[in-house]
mmCIF file of C-alpha atoms and ligand atoms in Angstrom:
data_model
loop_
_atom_site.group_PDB
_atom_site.id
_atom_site.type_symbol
_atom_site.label_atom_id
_atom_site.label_comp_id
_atom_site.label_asym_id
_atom_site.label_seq_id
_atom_site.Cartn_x
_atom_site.Cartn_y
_atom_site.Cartn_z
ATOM 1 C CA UNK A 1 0.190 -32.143 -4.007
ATOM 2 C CA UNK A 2 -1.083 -28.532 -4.832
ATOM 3 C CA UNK A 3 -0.130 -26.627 -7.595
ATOM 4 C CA UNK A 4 3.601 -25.459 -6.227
ATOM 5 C CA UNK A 5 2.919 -21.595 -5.552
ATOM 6 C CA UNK A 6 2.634 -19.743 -2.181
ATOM 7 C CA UNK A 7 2.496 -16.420 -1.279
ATOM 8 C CA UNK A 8 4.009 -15.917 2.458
ATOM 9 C CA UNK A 9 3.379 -13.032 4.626
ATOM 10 C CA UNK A 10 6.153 -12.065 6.596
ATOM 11 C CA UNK A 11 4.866 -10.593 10.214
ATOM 12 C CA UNK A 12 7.830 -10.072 11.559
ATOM 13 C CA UNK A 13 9.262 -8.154 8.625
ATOM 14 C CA UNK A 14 5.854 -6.111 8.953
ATOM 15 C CA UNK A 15 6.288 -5.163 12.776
ATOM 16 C CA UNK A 16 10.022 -4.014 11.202
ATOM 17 C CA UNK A 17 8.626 -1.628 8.994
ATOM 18 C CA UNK A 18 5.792 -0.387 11.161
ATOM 19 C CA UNK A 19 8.738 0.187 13.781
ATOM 20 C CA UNK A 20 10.974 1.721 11.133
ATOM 21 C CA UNK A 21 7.707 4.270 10.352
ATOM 22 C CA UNK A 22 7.172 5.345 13.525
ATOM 23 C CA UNK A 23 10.727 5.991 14.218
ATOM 24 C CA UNK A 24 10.571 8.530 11.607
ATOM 25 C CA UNK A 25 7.631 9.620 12.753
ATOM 26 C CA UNK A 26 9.625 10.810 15.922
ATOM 27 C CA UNK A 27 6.547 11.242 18.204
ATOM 28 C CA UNK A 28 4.023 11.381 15.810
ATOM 29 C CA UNK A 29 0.930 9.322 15.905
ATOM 30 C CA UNK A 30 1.249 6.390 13.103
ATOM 31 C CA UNK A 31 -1.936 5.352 11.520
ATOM 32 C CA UNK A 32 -1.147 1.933 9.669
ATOM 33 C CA UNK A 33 -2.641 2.060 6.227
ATOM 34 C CA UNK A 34 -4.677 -1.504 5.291
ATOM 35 C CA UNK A 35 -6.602 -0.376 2.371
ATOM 36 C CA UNK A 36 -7.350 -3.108 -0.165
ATOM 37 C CA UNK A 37 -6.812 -5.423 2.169
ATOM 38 C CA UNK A 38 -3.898 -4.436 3.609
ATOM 39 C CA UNK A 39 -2.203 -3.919 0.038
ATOM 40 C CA UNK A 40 -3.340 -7.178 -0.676
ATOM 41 C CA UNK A 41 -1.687 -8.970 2.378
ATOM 42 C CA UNK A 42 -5.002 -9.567 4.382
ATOM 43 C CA UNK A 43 -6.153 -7.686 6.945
ATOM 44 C CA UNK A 44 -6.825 -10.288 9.441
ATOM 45 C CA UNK A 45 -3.162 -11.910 8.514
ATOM 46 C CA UNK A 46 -1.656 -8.952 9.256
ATOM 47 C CA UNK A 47 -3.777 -7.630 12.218
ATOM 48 C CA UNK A 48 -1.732 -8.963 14.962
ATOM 49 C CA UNK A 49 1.867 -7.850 13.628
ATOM 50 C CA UNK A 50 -0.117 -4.218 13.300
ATOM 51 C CA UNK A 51 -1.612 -3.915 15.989
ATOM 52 C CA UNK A 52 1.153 -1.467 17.297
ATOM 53 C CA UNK A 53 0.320 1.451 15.310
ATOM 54 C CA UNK A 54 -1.805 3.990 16.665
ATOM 55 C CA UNK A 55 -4.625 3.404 14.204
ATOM 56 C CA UNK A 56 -5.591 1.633 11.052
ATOM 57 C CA UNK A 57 -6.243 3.904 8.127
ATOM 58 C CA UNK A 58 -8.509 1.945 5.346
ATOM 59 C CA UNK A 59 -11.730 3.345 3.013
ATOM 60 C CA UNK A 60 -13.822 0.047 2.894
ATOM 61 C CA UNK A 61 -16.506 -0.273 5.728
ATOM 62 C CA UNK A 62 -16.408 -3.586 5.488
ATOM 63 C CA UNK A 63 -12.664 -3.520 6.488
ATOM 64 C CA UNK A 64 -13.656 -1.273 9.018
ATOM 65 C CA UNK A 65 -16.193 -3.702 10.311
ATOM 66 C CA UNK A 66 -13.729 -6.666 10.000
ATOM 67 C CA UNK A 67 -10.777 -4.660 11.971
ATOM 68 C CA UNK A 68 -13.222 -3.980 14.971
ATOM 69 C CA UNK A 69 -14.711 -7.509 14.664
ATOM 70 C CA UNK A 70 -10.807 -8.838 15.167
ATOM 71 C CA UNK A 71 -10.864 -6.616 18.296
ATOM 72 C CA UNK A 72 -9.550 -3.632 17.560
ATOM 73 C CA UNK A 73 -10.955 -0.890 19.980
ATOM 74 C CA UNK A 74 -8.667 2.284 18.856
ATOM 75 C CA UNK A 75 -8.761 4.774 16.236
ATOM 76 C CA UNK A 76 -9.824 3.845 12.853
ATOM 77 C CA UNK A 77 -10.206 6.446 10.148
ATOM 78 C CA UNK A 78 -11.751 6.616 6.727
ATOM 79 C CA UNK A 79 -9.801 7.944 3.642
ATOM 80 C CA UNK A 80 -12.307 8.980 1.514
ATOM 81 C CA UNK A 81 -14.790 9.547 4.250
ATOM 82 C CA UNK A 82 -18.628 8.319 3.813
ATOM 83 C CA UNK A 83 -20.534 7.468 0.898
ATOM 84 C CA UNK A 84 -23.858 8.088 1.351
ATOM 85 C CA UNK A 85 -25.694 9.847 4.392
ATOM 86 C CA UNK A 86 -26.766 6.006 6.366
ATOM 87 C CA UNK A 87 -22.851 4.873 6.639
ATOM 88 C CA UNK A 88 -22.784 7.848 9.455
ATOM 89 C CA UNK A 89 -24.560 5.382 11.686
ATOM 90 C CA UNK A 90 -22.344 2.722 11.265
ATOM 91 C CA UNK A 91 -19.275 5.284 11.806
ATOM 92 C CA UNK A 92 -21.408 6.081 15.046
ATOM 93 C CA UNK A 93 -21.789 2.237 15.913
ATOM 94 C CA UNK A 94 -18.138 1.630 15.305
ATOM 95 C CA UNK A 95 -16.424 5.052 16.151
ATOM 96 C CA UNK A 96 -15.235 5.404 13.182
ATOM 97 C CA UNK A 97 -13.443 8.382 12.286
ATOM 98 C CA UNK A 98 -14.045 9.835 9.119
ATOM 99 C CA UNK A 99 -12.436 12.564 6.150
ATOM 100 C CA UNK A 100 -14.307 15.138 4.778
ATOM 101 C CA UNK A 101 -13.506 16.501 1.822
ATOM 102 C CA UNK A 102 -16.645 17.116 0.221
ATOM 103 C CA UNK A 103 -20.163 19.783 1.002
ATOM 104 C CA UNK A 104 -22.161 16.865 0.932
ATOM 105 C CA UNK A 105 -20.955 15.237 3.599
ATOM 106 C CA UNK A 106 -21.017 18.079 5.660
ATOM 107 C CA UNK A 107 -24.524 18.500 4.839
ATOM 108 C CA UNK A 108 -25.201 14.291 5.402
ATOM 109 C CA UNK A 109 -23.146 15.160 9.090
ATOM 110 C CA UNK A 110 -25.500 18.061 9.756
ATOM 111 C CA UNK A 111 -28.803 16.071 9.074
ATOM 112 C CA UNK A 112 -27.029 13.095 11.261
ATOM 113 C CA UNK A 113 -28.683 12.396 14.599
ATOM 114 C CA UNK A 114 -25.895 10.921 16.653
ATOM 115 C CA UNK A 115 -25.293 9.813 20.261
ATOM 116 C CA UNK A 116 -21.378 10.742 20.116
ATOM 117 C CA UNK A 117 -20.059 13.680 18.326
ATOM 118 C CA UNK A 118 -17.516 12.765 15.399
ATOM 119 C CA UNK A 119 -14.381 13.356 14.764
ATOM 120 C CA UNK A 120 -13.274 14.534 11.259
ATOM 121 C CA UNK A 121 -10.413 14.648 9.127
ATOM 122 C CA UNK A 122 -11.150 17.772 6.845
ATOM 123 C CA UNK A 123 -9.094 17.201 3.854
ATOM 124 C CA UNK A 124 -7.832 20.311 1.830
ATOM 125 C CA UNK A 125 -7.127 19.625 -1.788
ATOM 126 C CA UNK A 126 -3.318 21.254 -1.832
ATOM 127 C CA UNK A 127 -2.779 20.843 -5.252
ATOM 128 C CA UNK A 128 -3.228 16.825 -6.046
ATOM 129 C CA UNK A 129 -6.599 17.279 -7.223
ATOM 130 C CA UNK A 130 -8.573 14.367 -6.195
ATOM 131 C CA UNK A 131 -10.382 15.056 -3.182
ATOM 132 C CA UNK A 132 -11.016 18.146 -0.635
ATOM 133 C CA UNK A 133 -11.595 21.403 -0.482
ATOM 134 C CA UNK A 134 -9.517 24.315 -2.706
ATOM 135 C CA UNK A 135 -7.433 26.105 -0.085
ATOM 136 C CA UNK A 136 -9.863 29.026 -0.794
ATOM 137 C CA UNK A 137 -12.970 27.042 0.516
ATOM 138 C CA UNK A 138 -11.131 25.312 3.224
ATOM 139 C CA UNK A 139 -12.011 27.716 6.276
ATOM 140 C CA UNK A 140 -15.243 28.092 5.073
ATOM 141 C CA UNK A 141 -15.592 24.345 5.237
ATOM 142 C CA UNK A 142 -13.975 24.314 8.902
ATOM 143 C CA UNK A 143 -16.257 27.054 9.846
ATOM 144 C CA UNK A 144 -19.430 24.962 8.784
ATOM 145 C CA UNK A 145 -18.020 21.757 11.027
ATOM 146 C CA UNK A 146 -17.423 23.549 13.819
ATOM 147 C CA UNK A 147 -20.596 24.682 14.179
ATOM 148 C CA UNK A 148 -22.006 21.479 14.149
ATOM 149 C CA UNK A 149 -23.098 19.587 16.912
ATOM 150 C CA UNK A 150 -22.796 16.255 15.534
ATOM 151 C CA UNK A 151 -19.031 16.908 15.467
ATOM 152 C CA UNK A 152 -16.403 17.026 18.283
ATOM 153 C CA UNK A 153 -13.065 17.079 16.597
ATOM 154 C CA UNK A 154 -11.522 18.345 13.606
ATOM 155 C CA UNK A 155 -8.316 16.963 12.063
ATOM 156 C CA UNK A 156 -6.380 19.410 9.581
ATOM 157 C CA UNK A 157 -5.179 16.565 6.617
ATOM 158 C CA UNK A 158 -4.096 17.153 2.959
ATOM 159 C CA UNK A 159 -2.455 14.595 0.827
ATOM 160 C CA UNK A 160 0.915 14.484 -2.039
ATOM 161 C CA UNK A 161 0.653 14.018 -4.850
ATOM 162 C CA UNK A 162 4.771 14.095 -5.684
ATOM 163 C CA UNK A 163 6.533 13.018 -2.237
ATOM 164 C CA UNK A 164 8.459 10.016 -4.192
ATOM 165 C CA UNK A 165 9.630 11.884 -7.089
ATOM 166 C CA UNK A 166 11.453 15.793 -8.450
ATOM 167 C CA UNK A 167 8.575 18.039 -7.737
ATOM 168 C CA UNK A 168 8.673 17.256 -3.828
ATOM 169 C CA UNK A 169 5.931 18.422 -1.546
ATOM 170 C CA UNK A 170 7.270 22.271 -0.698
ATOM 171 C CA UNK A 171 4.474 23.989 -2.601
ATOM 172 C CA UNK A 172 1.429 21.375 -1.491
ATOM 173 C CA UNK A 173 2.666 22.482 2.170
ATOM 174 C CA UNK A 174 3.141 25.810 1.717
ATOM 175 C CA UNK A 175 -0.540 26.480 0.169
ATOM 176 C CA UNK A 176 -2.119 23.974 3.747
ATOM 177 C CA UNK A 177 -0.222 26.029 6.156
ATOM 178 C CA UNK A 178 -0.683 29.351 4.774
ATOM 179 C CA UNK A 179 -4.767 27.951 5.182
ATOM 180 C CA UNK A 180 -4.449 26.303 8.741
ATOM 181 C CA UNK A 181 -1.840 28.585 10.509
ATOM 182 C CA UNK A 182 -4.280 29.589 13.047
ATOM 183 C CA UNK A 183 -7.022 26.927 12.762
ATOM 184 C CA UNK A 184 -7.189 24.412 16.031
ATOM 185 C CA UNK A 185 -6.743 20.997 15.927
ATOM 186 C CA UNK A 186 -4.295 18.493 15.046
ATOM 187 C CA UNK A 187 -2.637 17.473 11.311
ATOM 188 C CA UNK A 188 -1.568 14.872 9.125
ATOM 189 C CA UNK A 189 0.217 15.378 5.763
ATOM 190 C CA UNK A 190 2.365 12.810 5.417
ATOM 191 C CA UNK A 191 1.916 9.265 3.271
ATOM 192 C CA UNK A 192 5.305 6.664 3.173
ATOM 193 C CA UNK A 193 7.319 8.735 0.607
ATOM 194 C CA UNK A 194 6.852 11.956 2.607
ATOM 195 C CA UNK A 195 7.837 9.783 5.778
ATOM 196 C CA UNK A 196 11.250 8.390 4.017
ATOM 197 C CA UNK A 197 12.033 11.636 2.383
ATOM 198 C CA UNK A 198 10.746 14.668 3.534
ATOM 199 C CA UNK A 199 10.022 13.974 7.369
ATOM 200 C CA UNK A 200 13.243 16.063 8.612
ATOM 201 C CA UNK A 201 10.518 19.129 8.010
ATOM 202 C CA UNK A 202 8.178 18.598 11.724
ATOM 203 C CA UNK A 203 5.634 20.463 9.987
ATOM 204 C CA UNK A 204 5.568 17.688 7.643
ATOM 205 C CA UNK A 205 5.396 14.800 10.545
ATOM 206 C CA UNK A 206 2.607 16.624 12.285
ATOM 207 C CA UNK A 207 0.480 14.713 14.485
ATOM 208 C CA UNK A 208 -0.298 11.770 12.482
ATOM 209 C CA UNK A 209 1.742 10.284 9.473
ATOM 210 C CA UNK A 210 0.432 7.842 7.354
ATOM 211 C CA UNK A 211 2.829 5.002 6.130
ATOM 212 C CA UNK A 212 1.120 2.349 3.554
ATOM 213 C CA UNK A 213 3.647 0.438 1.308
ATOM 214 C CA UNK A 214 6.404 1.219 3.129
ATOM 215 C CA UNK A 215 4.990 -0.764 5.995
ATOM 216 C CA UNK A 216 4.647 -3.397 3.349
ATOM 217 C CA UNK A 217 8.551 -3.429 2.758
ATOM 218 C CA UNK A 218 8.513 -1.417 -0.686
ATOM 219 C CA UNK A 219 10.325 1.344 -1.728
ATOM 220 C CA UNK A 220 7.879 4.540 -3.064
ATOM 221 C CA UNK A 221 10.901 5.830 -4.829
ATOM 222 C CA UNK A 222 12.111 3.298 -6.569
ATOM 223 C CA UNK A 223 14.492 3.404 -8.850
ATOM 224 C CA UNK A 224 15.955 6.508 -6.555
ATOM 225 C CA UNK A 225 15.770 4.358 -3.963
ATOM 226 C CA UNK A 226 15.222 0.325 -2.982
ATOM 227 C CA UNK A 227 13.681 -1.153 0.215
ATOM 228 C CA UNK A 228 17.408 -1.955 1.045
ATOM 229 C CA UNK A 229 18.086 1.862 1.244
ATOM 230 C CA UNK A 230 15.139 2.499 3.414
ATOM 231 C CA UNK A 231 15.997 -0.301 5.599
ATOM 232 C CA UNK A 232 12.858 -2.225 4.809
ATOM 233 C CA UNK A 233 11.676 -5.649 4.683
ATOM 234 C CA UNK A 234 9.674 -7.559 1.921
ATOM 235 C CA UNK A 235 6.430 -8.332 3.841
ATOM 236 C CA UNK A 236 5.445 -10.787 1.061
ATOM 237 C CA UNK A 237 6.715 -13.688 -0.886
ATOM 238 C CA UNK A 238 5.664 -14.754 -4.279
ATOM 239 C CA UNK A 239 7.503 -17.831 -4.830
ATOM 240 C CA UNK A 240 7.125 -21.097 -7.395
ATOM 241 C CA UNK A 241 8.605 -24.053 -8.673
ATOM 242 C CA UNK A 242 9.857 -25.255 -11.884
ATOM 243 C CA UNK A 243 7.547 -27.878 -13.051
ATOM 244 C CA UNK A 244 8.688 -28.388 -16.610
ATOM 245 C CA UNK A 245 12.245 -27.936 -18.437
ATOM 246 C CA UNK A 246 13.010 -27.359 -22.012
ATOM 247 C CA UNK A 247 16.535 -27.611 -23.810
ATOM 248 C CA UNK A 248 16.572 -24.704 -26.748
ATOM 249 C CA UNK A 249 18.555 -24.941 -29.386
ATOM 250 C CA UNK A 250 19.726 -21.339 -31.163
ATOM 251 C CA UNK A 251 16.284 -19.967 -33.381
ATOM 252 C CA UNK A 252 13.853 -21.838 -30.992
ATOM 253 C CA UNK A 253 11.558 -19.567 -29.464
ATOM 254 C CA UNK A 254 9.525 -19.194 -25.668
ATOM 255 C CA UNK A 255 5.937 -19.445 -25.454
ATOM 256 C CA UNK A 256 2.965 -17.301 -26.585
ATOM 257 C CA UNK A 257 3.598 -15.215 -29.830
ATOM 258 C CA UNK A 258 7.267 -16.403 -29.722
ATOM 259 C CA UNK A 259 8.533 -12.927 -28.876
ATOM 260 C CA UNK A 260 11.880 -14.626 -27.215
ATOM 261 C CA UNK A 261 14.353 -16.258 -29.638
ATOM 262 C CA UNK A 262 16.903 -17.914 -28.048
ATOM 263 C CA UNK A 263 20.860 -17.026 -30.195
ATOM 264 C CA UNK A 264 22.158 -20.217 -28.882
ATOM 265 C CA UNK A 265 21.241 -23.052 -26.816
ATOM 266 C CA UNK A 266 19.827 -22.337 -23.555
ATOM 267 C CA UNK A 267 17.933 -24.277 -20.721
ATOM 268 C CA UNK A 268 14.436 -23.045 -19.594
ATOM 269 C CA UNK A 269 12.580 -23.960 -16.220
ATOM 270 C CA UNK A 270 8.869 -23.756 -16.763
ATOM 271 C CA UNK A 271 7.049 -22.111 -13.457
ATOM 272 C CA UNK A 272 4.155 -22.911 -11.893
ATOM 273 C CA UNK A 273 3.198 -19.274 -11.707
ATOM 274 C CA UNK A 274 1.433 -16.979 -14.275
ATOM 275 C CA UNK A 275 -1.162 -13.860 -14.451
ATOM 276 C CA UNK A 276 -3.787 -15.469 -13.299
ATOM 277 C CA UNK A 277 -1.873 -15.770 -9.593
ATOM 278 C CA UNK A 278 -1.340 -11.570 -9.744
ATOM 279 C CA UNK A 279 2.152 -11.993 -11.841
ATOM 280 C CA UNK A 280 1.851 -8.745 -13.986
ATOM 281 C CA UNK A 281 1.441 -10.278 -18.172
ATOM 282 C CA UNK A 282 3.149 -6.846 -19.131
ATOM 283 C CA UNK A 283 6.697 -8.291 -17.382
ATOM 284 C CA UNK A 284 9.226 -8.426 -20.540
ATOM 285 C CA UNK A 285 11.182 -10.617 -20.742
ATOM 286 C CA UNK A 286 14.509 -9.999 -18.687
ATOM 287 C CA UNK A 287 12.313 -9.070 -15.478
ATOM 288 C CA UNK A 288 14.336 -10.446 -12.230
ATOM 289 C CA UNK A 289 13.512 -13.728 -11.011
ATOM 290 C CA UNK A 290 15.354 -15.750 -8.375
ATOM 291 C CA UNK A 291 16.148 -19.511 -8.950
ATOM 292 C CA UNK A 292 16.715 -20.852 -5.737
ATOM 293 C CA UNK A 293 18.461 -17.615 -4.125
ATOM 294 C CA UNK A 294 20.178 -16.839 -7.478
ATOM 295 C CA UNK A 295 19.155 -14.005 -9.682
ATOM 296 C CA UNK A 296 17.863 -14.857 -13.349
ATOM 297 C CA UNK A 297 15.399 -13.958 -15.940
ATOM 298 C CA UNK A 298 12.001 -14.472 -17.353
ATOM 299 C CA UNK A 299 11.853 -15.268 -20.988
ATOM 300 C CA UNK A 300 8.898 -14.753 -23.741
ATOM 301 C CA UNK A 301 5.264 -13.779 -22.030
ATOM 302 C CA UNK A 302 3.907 -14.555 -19.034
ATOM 303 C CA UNK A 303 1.157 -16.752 -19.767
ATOM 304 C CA UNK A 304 -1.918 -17.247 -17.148
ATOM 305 C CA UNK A 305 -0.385 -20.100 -15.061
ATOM 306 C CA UNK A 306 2.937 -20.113 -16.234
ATOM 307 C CA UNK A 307 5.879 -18.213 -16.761
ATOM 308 C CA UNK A 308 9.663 -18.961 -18.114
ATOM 309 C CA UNK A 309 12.455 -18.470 -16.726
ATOM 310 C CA UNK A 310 16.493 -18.855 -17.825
ATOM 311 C CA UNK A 311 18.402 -21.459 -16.313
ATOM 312 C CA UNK A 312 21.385 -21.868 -18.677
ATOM 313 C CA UNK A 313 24.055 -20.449 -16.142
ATOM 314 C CA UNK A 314 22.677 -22.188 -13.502
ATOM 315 C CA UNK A 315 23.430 -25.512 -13.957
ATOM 316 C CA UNK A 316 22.507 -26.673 -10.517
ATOM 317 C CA UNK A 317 18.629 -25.731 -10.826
ATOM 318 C CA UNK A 318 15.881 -28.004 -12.723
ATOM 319 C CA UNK A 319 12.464 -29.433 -11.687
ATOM 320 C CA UNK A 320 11.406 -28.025 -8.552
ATOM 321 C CA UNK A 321 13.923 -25.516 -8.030
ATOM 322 C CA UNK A 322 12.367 -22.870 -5.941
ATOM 323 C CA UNK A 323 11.649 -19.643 -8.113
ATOM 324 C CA UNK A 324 10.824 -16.327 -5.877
ATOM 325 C CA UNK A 325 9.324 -13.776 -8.147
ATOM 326 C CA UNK A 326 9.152 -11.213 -5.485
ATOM 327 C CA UNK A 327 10.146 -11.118 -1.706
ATOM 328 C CA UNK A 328 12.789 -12.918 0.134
ATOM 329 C CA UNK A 329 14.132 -16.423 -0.877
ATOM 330 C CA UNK A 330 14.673 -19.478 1.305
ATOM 331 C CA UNK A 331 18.395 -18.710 0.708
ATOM 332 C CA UNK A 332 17.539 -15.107 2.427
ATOM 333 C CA UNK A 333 18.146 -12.942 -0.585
ATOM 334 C CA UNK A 334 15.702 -10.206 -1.660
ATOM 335 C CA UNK A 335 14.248 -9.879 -5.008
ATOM 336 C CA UNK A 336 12.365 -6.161 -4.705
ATOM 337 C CA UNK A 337 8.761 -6.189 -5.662
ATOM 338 C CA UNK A 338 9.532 -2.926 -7.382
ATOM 339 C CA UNK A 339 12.219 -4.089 -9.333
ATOM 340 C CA UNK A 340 9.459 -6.710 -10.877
ATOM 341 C CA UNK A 341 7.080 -3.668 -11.425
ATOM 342 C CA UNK A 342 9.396 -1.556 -12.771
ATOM 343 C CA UNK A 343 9.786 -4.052 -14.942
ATOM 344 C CA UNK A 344 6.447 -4.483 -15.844
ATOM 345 C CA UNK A 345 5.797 -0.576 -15.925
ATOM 346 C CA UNK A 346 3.936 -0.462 -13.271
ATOM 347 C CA UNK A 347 4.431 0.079 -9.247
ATOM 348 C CA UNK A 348 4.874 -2.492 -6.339
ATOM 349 C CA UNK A 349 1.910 -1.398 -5.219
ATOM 350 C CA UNK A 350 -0.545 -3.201 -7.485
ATOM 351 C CA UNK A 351 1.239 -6.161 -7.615
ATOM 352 C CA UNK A 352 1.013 -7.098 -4.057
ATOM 353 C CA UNK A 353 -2.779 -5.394 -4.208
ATOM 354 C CA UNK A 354 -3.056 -8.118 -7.497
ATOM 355 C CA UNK A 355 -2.125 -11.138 -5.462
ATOM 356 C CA UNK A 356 -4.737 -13.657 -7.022
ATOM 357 C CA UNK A 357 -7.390 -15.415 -4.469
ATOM 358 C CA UNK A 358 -5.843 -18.857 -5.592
ATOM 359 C CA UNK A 359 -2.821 -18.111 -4.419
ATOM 360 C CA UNK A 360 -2.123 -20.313 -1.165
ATOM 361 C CA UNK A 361 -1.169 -17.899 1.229
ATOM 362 C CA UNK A 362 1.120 -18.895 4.391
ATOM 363 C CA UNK A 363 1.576 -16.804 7.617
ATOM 364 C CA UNK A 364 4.811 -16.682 8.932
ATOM 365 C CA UNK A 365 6.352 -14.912 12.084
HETATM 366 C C1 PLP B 1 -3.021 5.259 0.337
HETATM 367 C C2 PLP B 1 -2.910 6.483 1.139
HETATM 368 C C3 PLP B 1 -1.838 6.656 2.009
HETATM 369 C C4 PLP B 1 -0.672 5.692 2.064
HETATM 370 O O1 PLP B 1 0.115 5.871 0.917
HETATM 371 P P1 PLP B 1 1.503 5.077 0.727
HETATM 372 O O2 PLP B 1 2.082 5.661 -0.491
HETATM 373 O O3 PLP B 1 1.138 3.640 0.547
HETATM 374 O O4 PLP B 1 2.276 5.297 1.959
HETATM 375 C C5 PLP B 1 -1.824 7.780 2.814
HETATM 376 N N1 PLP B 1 -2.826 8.689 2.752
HETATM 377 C C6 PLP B 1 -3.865 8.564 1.917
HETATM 378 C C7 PLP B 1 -4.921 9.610 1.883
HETATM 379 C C8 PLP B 1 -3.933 7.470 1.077
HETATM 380 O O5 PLP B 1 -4.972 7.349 0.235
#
């Protein structure tokens, strides 16, 4: 028998979410965001439940090479646009779409000899300060890619830096549209947060919306909010087994650097999960667990293949009780995976991006 761990991928709850997005999106065009392989779901798992959305947003050429190699024949588009001046040919052999937020790539796109003209996302740094152009040098920036013959289309895109939390997005919009008002072409502003919160605005749907974890089943705003709220579902399952019990008496301590010390006797389920399967080593003890269907605790640290859990109110779990650490359990309740990365002090985002390559993954419809 394997080692008991799986990690299942849920398409159905993924074609949910993707339907819940574009709702939202009322009439906007929904690219599907698979970076890091699809948020560490798998690309080609998740393909077919994704295939829906209007296009897939990633920044890895491979990806981009793998999504058209499954078939895919619509838009793709690169985040971060190219790299270096000879990935323009592939986005020519591919029709790949592509961001620009930089002078060199404009000059890389000017020296470009292509058979079909591109088309652009120019991306105007609105106050997260990562990529794009200042709103200052955005028109200029425009001006320069319009003039160019190796390009056909220009998108209008800009990116939040605060869409989940108190700051909000009103300034980062106000500073693109007081840029764009009367520049052609089509926009897209909006990431999952933006979606869930702030889509009421049109101007903040636009033309294309770009949902990533949601479509995963995770809340961006947790603790605000939960994927409950949003009407999301967990489009992964982290789930274990207890392969080892222990009977504590009060003073005995839990694993590595015996930070847990138990105040009177408890039972502890030993589970065949740990950090080197993606489980986050900073989780404290008291992060959420689920033994089968029923909420619990871990206890002492995570070590790299195993993890402990508390068991002393349940009296009906032992060896091989089924332990979800994030997702849905058989039993159908949800354990949040950004309750566990709250936890942790981190996001749900990197732990499903963290899933480990050991894991045993399972697809399920
Ligand atoms: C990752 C990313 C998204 C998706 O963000 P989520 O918070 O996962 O919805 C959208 N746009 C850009 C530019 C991104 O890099």
């Amino acid at each position: 028998m394997p080692r008991p761990i799986l990690a299942t991928i849920h398409l159905g709850a993924l074609r949910h979410n993707l339907a819940a997005a574009r709702e939202r999106a009322r009439g906007a065009r929904v690219w599907a965001v698979v970076k890091a392989n699809a948020y560490g779901h798998g690309i080609a798992r998740v393909f077919d439940a994704l295939r829906g959305a209007d296009g897939f947003a990633l920044l890895d050429l491979a990806e981009a090479q793998l999504l058209r190699e499954l078939g895919w024949r619509g838009p793709i588009l690169l985040l971060e646009g190219v790299f270096e001046p000879r990935d323009l040919e592939l986005c020519s052999r591919l029709s790949l779409w592509h961001a620009v937020h930089t002078d060199a790539q404009i000059d890389w796109l000017g020296q470009h000899k292509t058979q079909a003209p591109h088309h652009v996302f120019l991306l105007m740094n609105s106050g997260m300060n990562r990529l794009g152009f200042a709103p200052g040098r955005y028109r200029g920036a425009w001006a320069r890619l319009n003039a160019l013959a190796q390009v056909d289309e220009i998108t209008l895109m800009t990116h939040f830096s605060d869409a989940d939390g108190a700051r909000g997005i009103a300034h980062q919009v106000a500073a693109f549209e007081a840029v764009t008002r009367d520049l052609p072409g089509g926009r897209s502003l909006s990431n999952s947060a933006a979606l869930l919160r702030h889509a009421h605005d049109a101007a903040v749907r636009a033309d294309w919306v770009r949902p990533g974890i949601m479509v995963y089943g995770s809340a961006p705003d947790f603790p605000e909010h939960d994927l409950q709220h949003w009407g999301l579902q967990p489009g992964m399952t982290l789930a274990a087994r207890v392969i080892g019990v222990q009977q504590l008496q009060a003073g005995d301590s839990v694993g590595y650097g015996s930070t847990f010390i138990a105040e009177r006797p408890m039972v502890v389920g030993t589970v065949a999960c740990g950090y080197a399967d993606g489980y986050p080593r900073h989780a404290a003890t008291g992060t959420p667990v689920l033994v089968d269907g029923a909420r619990s605790r871990t206890l002492g640290r995570v070590s790299m293949d195993m993890l402990a859990v508390d068991l002393t109110a349940l009296p009906g779990a032992g060896l091989g009780s089924e332990v979800t650490l994030w997702g849905r359990a058989a039993s159908g309740a949800v354990l949040a995976v950004e309750e566990v990365a709250a936890a942790a002090g981190t996001i749900g985002y990197e732990l499903l991006c963290a899933l480990a390559p050991r894991v045993p993954v399972l697809v399920q419809d």
